[in-house]
Short mmCIF file of C-alpha atoms in Angstrom, two decimals:
data_model
loop_
_atom_site.label_atom_id
_atom_site.label_comp_id
_atom_site.label_asym_id
_atom_site.label_seq_id
_atom_site.Cartn_x
_atom_site.Cartn_y
_atom_site.Cartn_z
CA MET A 1 -73.42 -34.09 -56.38
CA SER A 2 -74.63 -36.03 -53.79
CA ALA A 3 -77.71 -38.51 -54.64
CA SER A 4 -81.33 -36.96 -54.30
CA ILE A 5 -84.88 -36.86 -54.59
CA THR A 6 -87.66 -35.09 -55.55
CA VAL A 7 -91.24 -35.77 -54.44
CA VAL A 8 -93.82 -33.88 -56.13
CA GLY A 9 -97.68 -34.11 -55.52
CA LEU A 10 -99.71 -35.09 -58.28
CA GLY A 11 -102.99 -33.44 -56.89
CA SER A 12 -106.30 -34.75 -56.06
CA GLY A 13 -107.07 -36.21 -59.90
CA ASN A 14 -107.97 -33.48 -61.76
CA PRO A 15 -105.13 -33.60 -64.25
CA ASP A 16 -105.98 -29.91 -64.91
CA ARG A 17 -104.74 -28.64 -61.26
CA LEU A 18 -101.09 -29.92 -62.00
CA THR A 19 -98.31 -27.22 -62.45
CA ILE A 20 -96.19 -26.11 -64.86
CA GLY A 21 -93.24 -26.55 -62.25
CA ILE A 22 -94.43 -29.77 -61.23
CA ILE A 23 -94.50 -31.22 -65.16
CA LYS A 24 -91.01 -29.29 -65.84
CA THR A 25 -89.78 -31.17 -62.60
CA MET A 26 -91.16 -34.56 -64.15
CA GLN A 27 -89.96 -33.69 -67.69
CA ARG A 28 -86.22 -33.16 -66.84
CA ALA A 29 -86.08 -36.35 -64.08
CA SER A 30 -83.97 -39.18 -65.05
CA LYS A 31 -86.60 -41.58 -63.74
CA VAL A 32 -90.19 -41.13 -62.45
CA TYR A 33 -91.63 -43.20 -59.87
CA VAL A 34 -95.07 -42.79 -58.75
CA ARG A 35 -96.28 -45.11 -55.63
CA THR A 36 -99.51 -46.26 -57.92
CA LEU A 37 -100.93 -45.96 -61.08
CA SER A 38 -104.12 -46.08 -59.14
CA HIS A 39 -105.05 -42.10 -59.89
CA PRO A 40 -106.41 -40.46 -62.12
CA VAL A 41 -103.90 -37.85 -63.32
CA ILE A 42 -101.57 -41.01 -64.53
CA ALA A 43 -103.29 -41.05 -67.75
CA ALA A 44 -102.83 -37.53 -68.65
CA LEU A 45 -99.00 -38.03 -67.39
CA ASN A 46 -98.63 -39.39 -71.65
CA GLU A 47 -99.11 -36.16 -73.01
CA PHE A 48 -96.42 -34.93 -71.32
CA GLN A 49 -93.63 -37.25 -72.13
CA VAL A 50 -93.55 -38.90 -68.64
CA ASN A 51 -93.82 -42.64 -68.60
CA PRO A 52 -93.63 -43.22 -64.53
CA GLU A 53 -92.49 -46.47 -63.13
CA SER A 54 -94.83 -47.72 -60.28
CA PHE A 55 -94.80 -49.25 -56.77
CA ASP A 56 -97.88 -51.05 -57.54
CA HIS A 57 -96.05 -54.78 -57.46
CA VAL A 58 -94.41 -53.76 -53.87
CA TYR A 59 -98.30 -54.15 -52.79
CA GLU A 60 -98.49 -57.80 -53.84
CA ALA A 61 -95.31 -58.66 -51.64
CA HIS A 62 -96.29 -57.52 -48.23
CA ASP A 63 -99.08 -57.71 -45.89
CA THR A 64 -99.50 -54.66 -43.97
CA PHE A 65 -99.24 -50.59 -45.49
CA PRO A 66 -96.18 -50.22 -43.30
CA GLU A 67 -94.62 -53.11 -44.85
CA VAL A 68 -95.67 -51.38 -48.10
CA TYR A 69 -94.39 -48.17 -47.62
CA GLU A 70 -90.80 -49.25 -45.24
CA SER A 71 -90.33 -50.93 -48.77
CA ILE A 72 -90.75 -48.05 -50.64
CA ALA A 73 -88.82 -45.94 -48.89
CA SER A 74 -85.66 -48.12 -49.23
CA ALA A 75 -86.60 -48.53 -52.54
CA LEU A 76 -86.40 -45.09 -53.59
CA ILE A 77 -82.72 -44.05 -51.21
CA ASN A 78 -81.41 -47.20 -53.04
CA LEU A 79 -82.32 -45.88 -56.67
CA ALA A 80 -81.22 -42.36 -55.51
CA ARG A 81 -77.61 -43.82 -54.76
CA ALA A 82 -77.81 -45.84 -57.75
CA ALA A 83 -78.26 -43.36 -59.95
CA GLU A 84 -76.25 -42.45 -62.69
CA ASP A 85 -74.19 -39.26 -62.39
CA ASN A 86 -76.47 -38.81 -59.13
CA ARG A 87 -79.11 -37.42 -61.69
CA GLU A 88 -82.11 -36.56 -60.05
CA ILE A 89 -85.07 -39.40 -59.23
CA VAL A 90 -88.80 -37.86 -58.63
CA TYR A 91 -90.96 -39.22 -56.92
CA ALA A 92 -94.56 -38.94 -57.24
CA VAL A 93 -97.62 -39.39 -54.70
CA PRO A 94 -101.19 -38.51 -55.24
CA GLY A 95 -102.71 -35.10 -53.58
CA HIS A 96 -100.02 -32.96 -51.37
CA PRO A 97 -96.70 -34.83 -50.48
CA MET A 98 -96.80 -33.78 -46.57
CA VAL A 99 -100.79 -34.92 -46.16
CA ALA A 100 -101.20 -38.14 -45.26
CA GLU A 101 -98.65 -39.53 -47.50
CA ALA A 102 -96.36 -42.34 -44.71
CA THR A 103 -93.63 -42.57 -47.60
CA VAL A 104 -92.74 -39.45 -47.23
CA ARG A 105 -92.23 -39.42 -43.99
CA LEU A 106 -90.51 -42.40 -44.27
CA LEU A 107 -87.96 -40.42 -46.62
CA ARG A 108 -87.83 -37.22 -44.46
CA GLU A 109 -86.30 -39.13 -41.54
CA ARG A 110 -84.02 -41.37 -43.35
CA CYS A 111 -82.77 -39.64 -46.05
CA PRO A 112 -80.52 -37.05 -43.85
CA GLY A 113 -78.41 -40.31 -41.87
CA GLU A 114 -78.17 -42.06 -46.08
CA ASN A 115 -76.57 -39.03 -47.21
CA VAL A 116 -79.29 -38.68 -49.84
CA THR A 117 -80.64 -34.85 -50.42
CA LEU A 118 -84.43 -34.58 -50.19
CA THR A 119 -86.71 -32.02 -51.94
CA VAL A 120 -90.32 -32.24 -51.41
CA LEU A 121 -92.15 -29.60 -53.89
CA GLY A 122 -96.61 -29.06 -53.62
CA GLY A 123 -99.43 -30.55 -54.99
CA GLU A 124 -103.03 -29.65 -54.32
CA SER A 125 -103.74 -31.51 -51.91
CA PHE A 126 -107.64 -33.74 -51.56
CA LEU A 127 -108.06 -31.29 -48.92
CA ASP A 128 -108.20 -28.74 -51.19
CA GLU A 129 -111.35 -30.14 -53.21
CA ALA A 130 -112.87 -30.93 -49.42
CA PHE A 131 -113.05 -27.36 -48.75
CA VAL A 132 -114.37 -26.57 -51.85
CA ARG A 133 -116.30 -29.49 -52.43
CA LEU A 134 -118.37 -30.18 -49.03
CA GLY A 135 -118.81 -26.85 -48.31
CA PHE A 136 -116.98 -26.20 -44.82
CA ASP A 137 -114.28 -23.72 -43.78
CA PRO A 138 -111.60 -24.74 -42.06
CA ILE A 139 -110.88 -22.05 -39.59
CA GLU A 140 -114.28 -22.56 -37.79
CA GLY A 141 -111.98 -26.50 -36.37
CA PHE A 142 -111.11 -29.15 -38.59
CA GLN A 143 -109.43 -32.54 -38.02
CA LEU A 144 -107.61 -34.91 -40.49
CA LEU A 145 -108.00 -38.13 -39.24
CA ASP A 146 -106.62 -41.84 -40.80
CA ALA A 147 -109.22 -44.40 -40.78
CA ALA A 148 -106.88 -47.24 -40.54
CA GLU A 149 -106.30 -45.25 -36.74
CA LEU A 150 -108.89 -43.98 -35.86
CA GLN A 151 -110.49 -44.13 -32.15
CA ALA A 152 -113.21 -42.09 -30.54
CA SER A 153 -110.98 -40.73 -27.84
CA VAL A 154 -109.37 -38.79 -30.66
CA LEU A 155 -112.77 -37.38 -31.71
CA GLN A 156 -114.40 -33.79 -31.23
CA PRO A 157 -117.59 -32.99 -32.58
CA GLN A 158 -117.17 -29.32 -32.09
CA LEU A 159 -114.74 -29.29 -35.05
CA HIS A 160 -115.03 -30.50 -38.73
CA THR A 161 -113.71 -33.76 -39.42
CA LEU A 162 -112.41 -35.29 -42.25
CA ILE A 163 -111.47 -38.99 -41.81
CA GLY A 164 -109.39 -40.35 -44.99
CA GLN A 165 -107.68 -43.52 -46.04
CA VAL A 166 -111.22 -44.81 -46.38
CA TYR A 167 -110.43 -47.76 -49.04
CA ASP A 168 -112.97 -49.74 -49.02
CA MET A 169 -116.24 -50.81 -47.01
CA PHE A 170 -114.13 -53.19 -44.19
CA THR A 171 -112.75 -49.40 -43.35
CA ALA A 172 -115.98 -47.65 -43.72
CA SER A 173 -117.12 -50.32 -41.42
CA GLU A 174 -114.47 -49.69 -38.79
CA VAL A 175 -114.94 -45.68 -39.02
CA LYS A 176 -118.96 -46.48 -38.61
CA LEU A 177 -118.05 -47.92 -34.98
CA ALA A 178 -115.50 -45.55 -34.10
CA LEU A 179 -118.12 -42.96 -34.64
CA MET A 180 -120.77 -44.62 -32.98
CA GLU A 181 -118.59 -44.46 -29.85
CA LEU A 182 -119.54 -40.49 -30.20
CA TYR A 183 -122.21 -39.56 -32.68
CA PRO A 184 -126.06 -41.33 -32.71
CA ASP A 185 -126.67 -43.80 -35.20
CA ASP A 186 -128.46 -41.75 -37.34
CA TYR A 187 -126.14 -38.38 -37.03
CA PRO A 188 -125.93 -37.12 -41.21
CA VAL A 189 -122.27 -38.21 -42.31
CA ILE A 190 -120.95 -37.35 -45.83
CA VAL A 191 -118.82 -39.80 -48.21
CA GLY A 192 -116.81 -38.53 -50.98
CA HIS A 193 -115.58 -40.13 -54.08
CA ALA A 194 -112.83 -38.19 -56.56
CA LEU A 195 -113.53 -34.94 -55.56
CA GLY A 196 -113.00 -32.88 -58.21
CA VAL A 197 -112.52 -35.36 -60.62
CA GLU A 198 -114.62 -34.74 -63.82
CA GLY A 199 -116.68 -37.95 -64.68
CA GLU A 200 -115.83 -39.73 -61.24
CA GLU A 201 -116.73 -37.13 -58.54
CA ALA A 202 -119.91 -38.63 -55.95
CA ILE A 203 -120.60 -37.10 -53.10
CA GLN A 204 -123.26 -39.15 -51.14
CA ARG A 205 -125.55 -37.89 -47.47
CA VAL A 206 -126.35 -40.65 -45.56
CA PRO A 207 -127.14 -41.66 -41.76
CA LEU A 208 -124.11 -42.63 -39.73
CA TYR A 209 -125.74 -46.13 -39.46
CA GLU A 210 -125.42 -46.42 -43.50
CA LEU A 211 -122.02 -45.62 -43.96
CA ASP A 212 -120.52 -49.79 -44.85
CA ARG A 213 -123.74 -49.95 -46.16
CA ILE A 214 -122.80 -48.04 -49.88
CA GLU A 215 -120.55 -48.70 -53.08
CA GLY A 216 -117.98 -47.31 -54.57
CA TYR A 217 -115.54 -46.81 -51.98
CA GLY A 218 -111.18 -46.87 -53.22
CA ASN A 219 -108.53 -44.81 -53.21
CA LEU A 220 -110.10 -41.30 -53.87
CA SER A 221 -112.57 -41.71 -50.55
CA LEU A 222 -113.14 -39.95 -47.81
CA VAL A 223 -116.01 -39.28 -44.86
CA TYR A 224 -116.89 -35.93 -43.55
CA VAL A 225 -118.55 -35.41 -40.60
CA PRO A 226 -120.08 -32.07 -39.98
CA ARG A 227 -118.96 -30.02 -36.88
CA SER A 228 -122.04 -29.50 -34.09
CA ASP A 229 -122.38 -27.28 -31.09
CA ASP A 230 -125.03 -29.75 -29.59
CA SER A 231 -123.81 -30.61 -26.02
CA GLN A 232 -125.50 -34.14 -26.17
CA LEU A 233 -122.90 -34.97 -28.61
CA ARG A 234 -119.59 -34.59 -25.89
CA GLN A 235 -121.74 -36.38 -22.77
CA ARG A 236 -119.66 -39.54 -23.80
CA THR A 237 -116.30 -37.75 -23.22
CA PHE A 238 -114.06 -37.34 -20.58
CA ALA A 239 -113.62 -33.53 -21.52
CA ARG A 240 -117.40 -32.86 -21.05
CA LEU A 241 -117.03 -34.68 -16.71
CA HIS A 242 -114.39 -32.57 -16.35
CA GLU A 243 -116.02 -29.32 -17.77
CA ILE A 244 -119.45 -30.26 -15.61
CA VAL A 245 -117.49 -31.01 -12.49
CA GLY A 246 -115.62 -27.68 -12.84
CA ILE A 247 -119.52 -25.90 -13.23
CA LEU A 248 -120.58 -27.41 -10.52
CA ARG A 249 -117.95 -26.26 -8.51
CA SER A 250 -117.74 -22.69 -9.72
CA PRO A 251 -118.97 -19.32 -7.91
CA GLU A 252 -122.24 -20.12 -10.49
CA GLY A 253 -122.64 -23.65 -9.65
CA CYS A 254 -124.02 -26.08 -7.23
CA PRO A 255 -124.16 -24.22 -3.31
CA TRP A 256 -124.28 -27.94 -1.70
CA ASP A 257 -120.73 -29.00 -4.13
CA ARG A 258 -119.03 -25.06 -3.55
CA GLU A 259 -119.32 -26.40 0.16
CA GLN A 260 -117.53 -29.55 -0.25
CA THR A 261 -114.12 -30.49 1.19
CA HIS A 262 -111.62 -33.84 1.22
CA GLU A 263 -113.17 -34.12 4.30
CA SER A 264 -116.91 -33.51 4.53
CA ILE A 265 -116.77 -36.08 1.19
CA ARG A 266 -114.68 -38.22 2.67
CA LYS A 267 -117.17 -40.92 3.79
CA ASN A 268 -118.76 -40.95 0.00
CA LEU A 269 -115.54 -42.46 -1.83
CA ILE A 270 -116.07 -45.25 0.99
CA GLU A 271 -119.69 -45.41 0.48
CA GLU A 272 -119.96 -45.95 -3.64
CA THR A 273 -116.70 -48.21 -3.86
CA TYR A 274 -119.07 -50.34 -1.36
CA GLU A 275 -122.25 -49.50 -3.72
CA VAL A 276 -119.81 -50.57 -6.51
CA LEU A 277 -118.81 -54.03 -5.02
CA GLU A 278 -122.57 -54.89 -4.41
CA THR A 279 -123.06 -54.42 -7.74
CA ILE A 280 -120.84 -57.11 -8.91
CA ASP A 281 -121.90 -59.64 -6.16
CA GLU A 282 -125.03 -59.13 -7.41
CA ASP A 283 -124.31 -59.76 -11.08
CA ASP A 284 -126.02 -56.54 -11.96
CA PRO A 285 -124.03 -54.82 -14.94
CA GLU A 286 -126.76 -51.96 -15.65
CA HIS A 287 -126.50 -51.46 -12.09
CA MET A 288 -123.03 -51.80 -11.89
CA GLN A 289 -122.59 -49.16 -14.94
CA GLU A 290 -124.67 -46.25 -12.71
CA GLU A 291 -122.38 -47.19 -9.67
CA LEU A 292 -119.31 -46.73 -11.34
CA GLY A 293 -120.06 -43.39 -12.30
CA ASP A 294 -120.82 -42.59 -9.14
CA LEU A 295 -117.56 -43.40 -7.97
CA LEU A 296 -116.15 -41.98 -10.57
CA LEU A 297 -117.41 -38.23 -9.88
CA GLN A 298 -116.01 -38.43 -6.49
CA ILE A 299 -112.41 -38.82 -7.79
CA MET A 300 -113.74 -36.31 -9.90
CA LEU A 301 -114.99 -33.80 -7.13
CA HIS A 302 -111.49 -34.45 -4.55
CA SER A 303 -109.24 -33.68 -8.38
CA GLN A 304 -111.48 -30.46 -8.80
CA MET A 305 -110.75 -29.31 -5.49
CA GLU A 306 -107.07 -29.61 -5.66
CA GLU A 307 -107.22 -28.09 -9.14
CA GLU A 308 -108.70 -25.11 -7.89
CA LEU A 309 -105.48 -25.30 -5.42
CA GLY A 310 -103.00 -25.48 -8.63
CA THR A 311 -101.51 -28.58 -6.93
CA PHE A 312 -102.80 -30.85 -9.89
CA THR A 313 -105.64 -31.93 -12.39
CA VAL A 314 -107.40 -34.73 -13.15
CA TYR A 315 -105.33 -35.11 -15.97
CA ASP A 316 -102.52 -35.25 -13.89
CA VAL A 317 -103.95 -37.75 -11.54
CA ILE A 318 -104.41 -39.90 -15.40
CA GLN A 319 -100.52 -39.74 -16.21
CA ALA A 320 -99.58 -40.07 -13.23
CA LEU A 321 -101.72 -43.74 -13.59
CA ASN A 322 -100.29 -44.32 -17.30
CA ASP A 323 -96.29 -43.84 -15.87
CA LYS A 324 -97.35 -46.50 -13.64
CA LEU A 325 -99.20 -49.15 -15.57
CA ILE A 326 -96.30 -49.00 -18.18
CA PHE A 327 -93.26 -48.89 -15.66
CA ARG A 328 -94.87 -51.64 -13.55
CA HIS A 329 -95.93 -53.85 -16.66
CA PRO A 330 -92.12 -54.40 -18.73
CA HIS A 331 -93.64 -57.63 -19.69
CA VAL A 332 -95.96 -56.05 -21.85
CA PHE A 333 -94.74 -52.60 -22.33
CA GLY A 334 -90.48 -53.72 -22.32
CA GLU A 335 -88.40 -56.14 -23.20
CA SER A 336 -89.00 -58.59 -20.10
CA SER A 337 -91.44 -61.45 -20.45
CA ALA A 338 -93.59 -63.35 -17.79
CA LYS A 339 -95.22 -66.89 -18.60
CA ASP A 340 -97.71 -66.63 -16.11
CA ALA A 341 -99.90 -64.52 -13.78
CA GLU A 342 -97.30 -65.58 -11.10
CA SER A 343 -94.21 -63.95 -12.72
CA ALA A 344 -96.35 -61.10 -13.90
CA LEU A 345 -96.75 -60.03 -10.01
CA GLN A 346 -93.18 -60.77 -9.62
CA ASN A 347 -92.28 -57.98 -11.97
CA TRP A 348 -95.05 -55.65 -10.67
CA GLU A 349 -93.17 -56.12 -7.15
CA GLN A 350 -89.61 -55.64 -8.74
CA MET A 351 -90.78 -52.56 -10.48
CA LYS A 352 -92.83 -51.28 -7.27
CA ALA A 353 -89.42 -51.45 -5.57
CA GLU A 354 -87.81 -49.75 -8.37
CA GLU A 355 -89.89 -47.07 -7.85
CA LYS A 356 -89.32 -46.10 -4.64
CA ARG A 357 -85.21 -46.10 -5.74
CA LEU A 358 -86.24 -43.72 -7.87
CA LYS A 359 -87.62 -42.17 -5.07
CA GLY A 360 -85.23 -41.72 -3.23
CA LEU A 361 -86.69 -44.07 -0.71
CA SER A 362 -85.08 -47.43 0.53
CA PRO A 363 -86.87 -50.83 0.43
CA GLU A 364 -84.42 -51.68 2.34
CA LYS A 365 -85.67 -49.31 5.34
CA ALA A 366 -88.91 -50.40 4.79
CA SER A 367 -91.09 -52.28 6.83
CA VAL A 368 -92.40 -55.35 5.55
CA LEU A 369 -95.72 -54.36 6.68
CA ASP A 370 -96.04 -51.43 4.64
CA GLY A 371 -98.50 -50.43 1.55
CA ILE A 372 -101.56 -51.28 3.87
CA PRO A 373 -103.70 -48.55 3.81
CA ARG A 374 -104.79 -47.48 7.46
CA ASP A 375 -108.08 -47.51 7.11
CA LEU A 376 -109.09 -50.66 5.36
CA PRO A 377 -111.63 -52.72 6.57
CA ALA A 378 -110.36 -54.81 9.81
CA LEU A 379 -110.71 -58.17 8.26
CA MET A 380 -109.43 -57.44 5.41
CA LYS A 381 -106.58 -55.29 6.59
CA ALA A 382 -105.73 -58.92 8.85
CA TYR A 383 -105.42 -60.59 5.72
CA LYS A 384 -103.09 -58.57 4.04
CA LEU A 385 -100.87 -57.92 7.25
CA GLN A 386 -100.74 -61.68 7.34
CA LYS A 387 -99.86 -62.59 3.77
CA LYS A 388 -97.46 -59.74 3.75
CA ALA A 389 -95.84 -61.57 6.95
CA SER A 390 -95.46 -64.89 5.42
CA LYS A 391 -93.60 -63.58 2.37
CA VAL A 392 -90.78 -63.26 4.21
CA GLY A 393 -91.57 -66.67 6.50
CA PHE A 394 -93.38 -65.53 9.56
CA ASP A 395 -96.24 -68.56 9.06
CA TRP A 396 -97.21 -71.68 9.95
CA ASP A 397 -95.82 -74.84 7.91
CA ASN A 398 -99.93 -75.91 7.45
CA ILE A 399 -103.32 -75.40 8.41
CA GLU A 400 -103.12 -77.59 11.26
CA GLY A 401 -100.74 -75.02 12.92
CA VAL A 402 -103.64 -72.26 12.44
CA PHE A 403 -106.30 -74.60 13.69
CA GLN A 404 -104.95 -74.98 16.90
CA LYS A 405 -103.91 -71.47 17.28
CA ILE A 406 -107.45 -70.59 16.02
CA GLU A 407 -108.64 -73.32 19.12
CA GLU A 408 -106.05 -71.74 21.51
CA GLU A 409 -107.40 -68.08 21.09
CA LEU A 410 -111.14 -69.68 21.37
CA GLY A 411 -110.10 -70.50 24.54
CA GLU A 412 -109.00 -67.47 25.70
CA LEU A 413 -112.12 -65.46 24.88
CA ARG A 414 -114.16 -68.39 26.55
CA GLN A 415 -111.66 -67.77 29.93
CA ALA A 416 -112.27 -64.17 29.64
CA VAL A 417 -115.89 -64.54 29.20
CA ALA A 418 -115.55 -67.09 31.93
CA GLU A 419 -113.91 -64.68 34.57
CA GLY A 420 -115.53 -61.93 33.90
CA GLN A 421 -112.86 -59.93 32.18
CA SER A 422 -113.50 -55.72 31.54
CA ALA A 423 -114.89 -55.38 28.33
CA GLU A 424 -112.22 -53.96 26.50
CA ASP A 425 -109.80 -57.56 27.51
CA THR A 426 -112.52 -59.41 26.16
CA ALA A 427 -113.15 -57.66 22.73
CA LEU A 428 -109.01 -57.78 22.45
CA GLU A 429 -109.80 -61.65 22.60
CA LEU A 430 -112.10 -61.54 20.39
CA GLY A 431 -109.99 -59.40 17.92
CA ASP A 432 -107.19 -62.00 18.54
CA LEU A 433 -109.26 -65.21 17.52
CA LEU A 434 -111.00 -63.12 14.19
CA PHE A 435 -107.26 -62.19 13.32
CA ALA A 436 -106.66 -65.94 13.22
CA VAL A 437 -109.71 -67.65 11.58
CA SER A 438 -108.27 -64.73 8.82
CA ASN A 439 -105.29 -66.55 8.91
CA ALA A 440 -106.89 -69.75 7.87
CA ALA A 441 -108.40 -68.14 4.81
CA ARG A 442 -105.07 -67.91 3.53
CA PHE A 443 -104.56 -71.58 3.77
CA ILE A 444 -107.88 -72.55 1.68
CA GLY A 445 -107.14 -69.79 -0.97
CA ALA A 446 -110.15 -68.09 -0.31
CA ASP A 447 -110.61 -64.06 0.80
CA PRO A 448 -111.83 -63.50 4.26
CA GLU A 449 -113.93 -60.10 3.40
CA GLU A 450 -115.57 -62.34 0.72
CA SER A 451 -116.70 -64.87 2.14
CA LEU A 452 -118.02 -63.10 5.13
CA SER A 453 -119.90 -61.04 2.40
CA ARG A 454 -121.35 -64.21 1.17
CA THR A 455 -122.66 -65.24 4.54
CA ASN A 456 -123.56 -61.91 5.43
CA ARG A 457 -125.77 -62.10 1.94
CA LYS A 458 -126.74 -65.98 2.80
CA PHE A 459 -127.65 -65.01 6.25
CA VAL A 460 -130.51 -61.87 4.82
CA SER A 461 -132.11 -64.20 2.30
CA ARG A 462 -132.83 -66.79 4.81
CA PHE A 463 -133.94 -64.16 7.05
CA SER A 464 -136.20 -62.30 4.59
CA TYR A 465 -137.70 -66.14 3.76
CA ILE A 466 -138.70 -66.42 7.68
CA GLU A 467 -140.16 -62.82 7.89
CA GLU A 468 -142.22 -63.45 4.69
CA GLN A 469 -143.47 -66.58 5.63
CA LEU A 470 -144.66 -65.47 8.98
CA ALA A 471 -146.17 -62.35 7.09
CA LEU A 472 -148.06 -65.14 5.20
CA GLN A 473 -149.23 -66.76 8.86
CA GLY A 474 -150.19 -63.20 10.19
CA LYS A 475 -147.16 -63.18 12.08
CA SER A 476 -144.53 -61.08 12.40
CA VAL A 477 -140.82 -61.90 13.97
CA GLU A 478 -141.57 -60.30 17.35
CA GLY A 479 -144.66 -62.36 17.74
CA SER A 480 -143.41 -65.73 16.46
CA THR A 481 -140.97 -68.31 19.00
CA LEU A 482 -137.86 -69.12 18.50
CA ASP A 483 -138.66 -72.68 17.58
CA GLU A 484 -141.05 -70.62 15.11
CA MET A 485 -138.05 -69.24 13.14
CA GLU A 486 -135.48 -72.06 13.42
CA ALA A 487 -138.15 -74.08 11.57
CA LEU A 488 -138.83 -71.96 8.89
CA TRP A 489 -134.77 -71.39 8.47
CA GLN A 490 -134.10 -75.06 7.94
CA ALA A 491 -136.65 -74.92 5.62
CA ALA A 492 -134.98 -72.04 3.70
CA LYS A 493 -131.85 -74.17 4.28
CA SER A 494 -133.75 -76.81 2.37
CA GLY A 495 -131.72 -77.80 -0.78
CA SER A 496 -128.65 -76.34 0.66
CA SER A 497 -125.49 -78.79 1.83
CA HIS A 498 -124.84 -76.45 4.95
CA ASN A 499 -125.47 -77.33 7.72
CA GLY A 500 -126.57 -75.72 11.38
CA GLY A 501 -129.58 -73.60 12.85
CA ILE A 502 -129.93 -70.08 13.13
CA HIS A 503 -126.48 -69.44 13.68
CA GLY A 504 -125.04 -71.31 11.22
#
């Protein structure tokens, strides 16, 4: 006969709910162990001549619950193997063994490999009492969540929600914060303590913001969030956004949205991106929130168009992104390490090359300049092209070489203008000069696109000052002389370390 463990449930707390079968199982066992003595049924076990030994001491020996549960599971397996004549030992847990009982899950995983026979008997779950005492039918839609792992992303307001393992006020506070990500602060929730236990049961209905301000939390406490069909509760969910975009594109939706194609809204994606960048430059979080939403809408619309064709959905987009982020960060999600940002970037590039190999592409045959979007703004693209070329040694030794190149290209532009060359040839010379100038950015550690954007903003600010001051004098820029505008430009620059006239 092999070693064996029988797991039984002690129910939700009322000893009258113990089944005869479970009582007899504990009575005939060579030894009965309980996870904790902190359960109302324990006191009644003496009437049945059952004197269990608890694992309460294990809680004091470890810092985390996972460590506690691992220790208990290991101890039970060792006790079963050491039992004389392989006699059965019984492990009794609060509630039902298969509901929110981590030690039983560990035993189910480990016993087969340890040659220990595991038998799991039932028991009244706290869910049975919750359905009765809180008065809801789970067939309407129900989810059971663990307070210790609660995240707003798993909450579904259209379902009845029970949150177990709310041991103390700190845990209640964490639950409150997670719920407030989705529910309004005054949403009614119910706290249940020791449901079904005579003389100990307490049920309190409170607004969400008071969840961590009430007393009585313990091993038999839970939080109940009633279901609601109020669509406003889903306004903070990604699923609702997906649903809304689908409606807009449906035959019953918006005529304008239905007519759009990838090509027709292509420019919107670029425009919304630049509007987001503007909020970053202006350090305007409130406006940034709005513009990020507008940018997200463009992604949702393009994804919805493909979903209608059956090619992919936005959830495929999310999965692909998640897969990519995990794959390209082995120093975070794998066994590699990265001591600094440079090491992390090297890991990223190595994993990008590995992705190409996995897709059947040969990194060796690819151009060094591959991977730069065709339609990037020209200055930004020039910068990226030069960075890629520099990685394989195609570069100047120092910035002096760049300055010489700028002077050379400036001379050729001057010559093209002086000789009256064609507009196309002169424009090409101008492009060569801009390309050379963007190279200087790498050597001084500046992004040329960002640098030029800052100068643009500075120009707008100073020119606006000129217009304002002229208006105060009853004048306009059209009716003013260059000298008048230059004087106001210098006034606008007062306090600035940059010198030069209107053109600098």
